Amino acid sequence: MACGKRRQEETVSALSLVLLGLCAVIVQSSVVGVARYFLDVHQERPLSVIGRSVIVTRVIFTGLSFLSAIFSTSALQGLLALVFLAFLSLFIYLDAASRCLPRCFTLAFGLTGAVWHFLLYPETALPALLTALSLFGVLWALRTLAYRRDGGAQCGLGDVYLMAGLGMWFAFPTVFWVISAAAVSGGLFLLARRLCQPMQWQENVNYRSAPFAPFLCGVAAIDHLWLMGSYL
């Protein structure tokens, strides 16, 4: 009896892992479809311009989604984790391909973060909201000052909404660590570009900049997975 019960539990566990893997694959494949459809409908640069990065990003985020679902302590937490990573990969595709972060997606991302807190951690909902609003206010003010002084802004408004949205998902010190780590990663990437291809750096103005969302979302995904694992 004990042996039969153990085998049944192992079968259920294996089946659960297969279902989680399928969910991760389906969600991330759907995200690619949404990104491709949005860019085509709005006549932006197609997703194909980033080449194999689409496949690499999909594989990485499928794996992260699978691990995040395994680390979840409840079905609701697992579902919201899948949604969180789906938004992050969507922002990577859109920003890398056409450098656009539509407000409809960034606002939905922030609202989903609010749902995350209200359902799972209601005591942190108000601090998260204050963090998001403070981030938005400070970043928007800095962007406005830079635009008036230089006639242009290094940080796009979509990035501002995205960073404010992250404030709804992460605690107060964590979100600043995520933004800082992303900024450092982006700076090192541009430094490597300059050192490896100095001629192209001098001749091509566009080569001196890079979309920020891939760095921001990459760091956020890693930190999210680390936090999920620390709950175990």
CSV table of C-alpha atoms in Angstrom, one decimal:
chain,number,residue,atom,x,y,z
A,1,MET,CA,0.0,0.0,0.0
A,2,ALA,CA,2.8,2.4,1.0
A,3,CYS,CA,4.7,1.6,-2.2
A,4,GLY,CA,1.6,2.1,-4.4
A,5,LYS,CA,0.8,5.4,-2.7
A,6,ARG,CA,4.4,6.6,-3.2
A,7,ARG,CA,4.3,5.7,-6.9
A,8,GLN,CA,1.0,7.6,-7.3
A,9,GLU,CA,2.5,10.7,-5.7
A,10,GLU,CA,5.5,10.5,-8.0
A,11,THR,CA,3.3,10.2,-11.0
A,12,VAL,CA,1.2,13.2,-9.9
A,13,SER,CA,4.4,15.2,-9.2
A,14,ALA,CA,5.8,14.3,-12.7
A,15,LEU,CA,2.5,15.3,-14.3
A,16,SER,CA,2.5,18.6,-12.5
A,17,LEU,CA,6.0,19.4,-13.8
A,18,VAL,CA,5.0,18.6,-17.3
A,19,LEU,CA,1.9,20.8,-17.0
A,20,LEU,CA,4.0,23.6,-15.6
A,21,GLY,CA,6.5,23.3,-18.5
A,22,LEU,CA,3.7,23.4,-21.0
A,23,CYS,CA,2.2,26.5,-19.4
A,24,ALA,CA,5.6,28.2,-19.5
A,25,VAL,CA,6.0,27.3,-23.2
A,26,ILE,CA,2.5,28.4,-24.1
A,27,VAL,CA,2.7,31.8,-22.2
A,28,GLN,CA,6.1,32.8,-23.7
A,29,SER,CA,5.1,31.7,-27.2
A,30,SER,CA,2.0,33.8,-26.9
A,31,VAL,CA,4.1,36.8,-25.8
A,32,VAL,CA,6.1,36.5,-29.0
A,33,GLY,CA,2.9,36.4,-31.0
A,34,VAL,CA,1.5,39.5,-29.2
A,35,ALA,CA,4.8,41.5,-29.8
A,36,ARG,CA,4.9,40.5,-33.4
A,37,TYR,CA,1.2,41.4,-34.0
A,38,PHE,CA,1.5,44.8,-32.2
A,39,LEU,CA,4.6,45.8,-34.1
A,40,ASP,CA,3.0,44.8,-37.4
A,41,VAL,CA,-0.4,46.5,-36.7
A,42,HIS,CA,1.3,49.8,-35.7
A,43,GLN,CA,3.8,49.6,-38.5
A,44,GLU,CA,6.8,49.6,-36.3
A,45,ARG,CA,10.0,47.9,-37.0
A,46,PRO,CA,9.3,44.1,-37.2
A,47,LEU,CA,10.4,41.7,-34.5
A,48,SER,CA,12.6,40.0,-37.0
A,49,VAL,CA,15.1,42.8,-36.9
A,50,ILE,CA,16.5,41.4,-33.6
A,51,GLY,CA,17.1,38.0,-35.2
A,52,ARG,CA,18.1,35.1,-33.0
A,53,SER,CA,17.6,37.3,-29.9
A,54,VAL,CA,13.9,36.4,-30.1
A,55,ILE,CA,14.7,32.6,-29.7
A,56,VAL,CA,17.3,33.2,-27.0
A,57,THR,CA,14.9,35.4,-25.0
A,58,ARG,CA,12.0,33.0,-25.4
A,59,VAL,CA,14.1,30.1,-24.2
A,60,ILE,CA,15.5,32.0,-21.2
A,61,PHE,CA,12.2,33.3,-20.1
A,62,THR,CA,10.5,29.9,-20.6
A,63,GLY,CA,13.0,28.4,-18.2
A,64,LEU,CA,12.6,31.3,-15.8
A,65,SER,CA,8.8,30.9,-15.9
A,66,PHE,CA,9.1,27.2,-15.2
A,67,LEU,CA,11.4,27.7,-12.2
A,68,SER,CA,9.2,30.5,-10.9
A,69,ALA,CA,6.1,28.3,-11.1
A,70,ILE,CA,8.0,25.6,-9.2
A,71,PHE,CA,9.1,28.0,-6.5
A,72,SER,CA,5.6,29.4,-6.0
A,73,THR,CA,3.9,28.5,-2.8
A,74,SER,CA,0.4,28.7,-4.2
A,75,ALA,CA,-1.4,28.4,-7.6
A,76,LEU,CA,-2.2,32.2,-7.5
A,77,GLN,CA,1.3,33.1,-6.8
A,78,GLY,CA,2.5,30.9,-9.7
A,79,LEU,CA,-0.1,32.4,-12.0
A,80,LEU,CA,0.9,36.0,-11.2
A,81,ALA,CA,4.6,35.1,-11.5
A,82,LEU,CA,4.0,33.8,-15.1
A,83,VAL,CA,2.2,37.0,-15.9
A,84,PHE,CA,5.0,39.1,-14.4
A,85,LEU,CA,7.6,37.3,-16.6
A,86,ALA,CA,5.4,37.5,-19.6
A,87,PHE,CA,5.2,41.3,-19.3
A,88,LEU,CA,9.0,41.5,-18.9
A,89,SER,CA,9.7,39.5,-22.0
A,90,LEU,CA,7.1,41.5,-23.9
A,91,PHE,CA,8.9,44.7,-23.0
A,92,ILE,CA,12.2,43.3,-24.1
A,93,TYR,CA,10.9,42.4,-27.5
A,94,LEU,CA,9.1,45.7,-28.1
A,95,ASP,CA,12.0,47.9,-26.9
A,96,ALA,CA,14.7,45.9,-28.6
A,97,ALA,CA,12.9,45.8,-32.0
A,98,SER,CA,11.5,49.3,-32.2
A,99,ARG,CA,12.4,51.1,-29.0
A,100,CYS,CA,8.7,51.5,-28.0
A,101,LEU,CA,7.1,50.7,-24.7
A,102,PRO,CA,3.3,51.3,-25.2
A,103,ARG,CA,1.5,52.9,-22.3
A,104,CYS,CA,-1.3,50.3,-22.5
A,105,PHE,CA,1.2,47.6,-21.6
A,106,THR,CA,3.2,49.5,-19.0
A,107,LEU,CA,0.0,50.6,-17.2
A,108,ALA,CA,-1.4,47.1,-17.3
A,109,PHE,CA,1.9,45.9,-15.8
A,110,GLY,CA,1.6,48.3,-12.9
A,111,LEU,CA,-2.0,47.4,-12.3
A,112,THR,CA,-1.1,43.7,-12.2
A,113,GLY,CA,1.6,44.5,-9.7
A,114,ALA,CA,-1.1,46.1,-7.5
A,115,VAL,CA,-3.2,43.0,-7.8
A,116,TRP,CA,-0.2,40.9,-6.8
A,117,HIS,CA,0.2,42.9,-3.6
A,118,PHE,CA,-3.5,43.2,-2.7
A,119,LEU,CA,-4.1,39.4,-3.1
A,120,LEU,CA,-0.8,38.0,-1.7
A,121,TYR,CA,0.7,40.7,0.5
A,122,PRO,CA,-2.1,43.2,1.4
A,123,GLU,CA,0.0,44.8,4.1
A,124,THR,CA,2.6,45.9,1.5
A,125,ALA,CA,0.1,47.3,-1.0
A,126,LEU,CA,0.1,50.9,0.2
A,127,PRO,CA,4.0,51.1,0.5
A,128,ALA,CA,4.2,49.6,-3.0
A,129,LEU,CA,1.8,52.2,-4.4
A,130,LEU,CA,3.7,55.0,-2.7
A,131,THR,CA,7.0,53.7,-4.1
A,132,ALA,CA,5.5,53.6,-7.7
A,133,LEU,CA,4.1,57.1,-7.5
A,134,SER,CA,7.3,58.5,-6.0
A,135,LEU,CA,9.4,56.8,-8.7
A,136,PHE,CA,7.2,58.1,-11.4
A,137,GLY,CA,7.3,61.7,-10.0
A,138,VAL,CA,11.0,61.8,-9.6
A,139,LEU,CA,11.9,60.2,-12.9
A,140,TRP,CA,9.3,62.3,-14.8
A,141,ALA,CA,10.7,65.5,-13.2
A,142,LEU,CA,14.3,64.5,-14.1
A,143,ARG,CA,13.3,63.6,-17.6
A,144,THR,CA,11.6,67.0,-18.0
A,145,LEU,CA,14.5,68.9,-16.7
A,146,ALA,CA,16.9,67.1,-19.1
A,147,TYR,CA,14.6,67.7,-22.0
A,148,ARG,CA,14.4,71.4,-21.3
A,149,ARG,CA,18.2,71.7,-20.7
A,150,ASP,CA,19.5,69.6,-23.6
A,151,GLY,CA,16.5,69.6,-26.0
A,152,GLY,CA,16.2,65.8,-25.6
A,153,ALA,CA,15.9,63.1,-22.9
A,154,GLN,CA,18.1,60.1,-22.5
A,155,CYS,CA,15.3,58.2,-20.8
A,156,GLY,CA,12.1,57.7,-22.7
A,157,LEU,CA,8.7,58.2,-21.2
A,158,GLY,CA,8.0,54.5,-21.7
A,159,ASP,CA,11.0,53.7,-19.5
A,160,VAL,CA,9.6,56.0,-16.8
A,161,TYR,CA,6.3,54.1,-16.8
A,162,LEU,CA,8.1,50.8,-16.8
A,163,MET,CA,10.3,51.7,-13.8
A,164,ALA,CA,7.2,53.0,-11.9
A,165,GLY,CA,5.4,49.8,-12.7
A,166,LEU,CA,8.3,47.8,-11.2
A,167,GLY,CA,7.8,49.8,-8.0
A,168,MET,CA,4.4,48.1,-7.8
A,169,TRP,CA,6.0,44.6,-7.9
A,170,PHE,CA,9.2,45.1,-5.7
A,171,ALA,CA,9.7,46.4,-2.3
A,172,PHE,CA,11.2,49.9,-1.7
A,173,PRO,CA,14.9,49.1,-1.6
A,174,THR,CA,14.8,46.3,-4.2
A,175,VAL,CA,13.4,48.3,-7.0
A,176,PHE,CA,16.2,50.9,-6.7
A,177,TRP,CA,18.7,48.0,-6.7
A,178,VAL,CA,17.1,46.7,-9.9
A,179,ILE,CA,17.2,50.1,-11.6
A,180,SER,CA,20.8,50.7,-10.5
A,181,ALA,CA,22.0,47.3,-11.6
A,182,ALA,CA,20.3,47.7,-15.0
A,183,ALA,CA,21.9,51.1,-15.5
A,184,VAL,CA,25.3,49.7,-14.7
A,185,SER,CA,24.8,46.7,-17.0
A,186,GLY,CA,23.7,49.0,-19.8
A,187,GLY,CA,26.7,51.3,-19.2
A,188,LEU,CA,29.1,48.3,-19.4
A,189,PHE,CA,27.4,47.1,-22.6
A,190,LEU,CA,28.0,50.5,-24.3
A,191,LEU,CA,31.5,50.6,-23.0
A,192,ALA,CA,32.2,47.2,-24.5
A,193,ARG,CA,30.8,48.5,-27.8
A,194,ARG,CA,33.0,51.5,-27.8
A,195,LEU,CA,36.1,49.5,-27.0
A,196,CYS,CA,35.4,46.7,-29.5
A,197,GLN,CA,34.3,48.9,-32.4
A,198,PRO,CA,35.6,52.4,-32.0
A,199,MET,CA,35.2,53.4,-35.6
A,200,GLN,CA,31.5,52.5,-35.7
A,201,TRP,CA,31.1,54.3,-32.4
A,202,GLN,CA,32.5,57.5,-33.9
A,203,GLU,CA,30.6,57.3,-37.2
A,204,ASN,CA,27.2,56.0,-36.1
A,205,VAL,CA,25.2,58.1,-33.6
A,206,ASN,CA,22.6,55.3,-33.0
A,207,TYR,CA,25.4,52.9,-32.1
A,208,ARG,CA,26.1,55.0,-29.0
A,209,SER,CA,22.8,54.2,-27.4
A,210,ALA,CA,20.8,51.0,-26.5
A,211,PRO,CA,17.3,50.2,-25.4
A,212,PHE,CA,17.1,50.2,-21.6
A,213,ALA,CA,14.2,47.8,-21.2
A,214,PRO,CA,16.2,44.6,-22.0
A,215,PHE,CA,18.7,45.4,-19.2
A,216,LEU,CA,15.9,46.5,-16.8
A,217,CYS,CA,13.7,43.5,-17.4
A,218,GLY,CA,16.6,41.1,-17.4
A,219,VAL,CA,17.8,42.2,-13.9
A,220,ALA,CA,14.1,42.3,-12.7
A,221,ALA,CA,13.6,38.7,-13.8
A,222,ILE,CA,16.7,37.4,-12.1
A,223,ASP,CA,15.9,39.3,-8.9
A,224,HIS,CA,12.3,38.0,-9.0
A,225,LEU,CA,13.5,34.4,-9.3
A,226,TRP,CA,16.0,34.9,-6.5
A,227,LEU,CA,13.2,36.3,-4.2
A,228,MET,CA,10.9,33.4,-5.1
A,229,GLY,CA,13.7,30.9,-4.2
A,230,SER,CA,14.3,32.6,-0.9
A,231,TYR,CA,10.7,32.0,0.2
A,232,LEU,CA,11.3,28.3,0.1
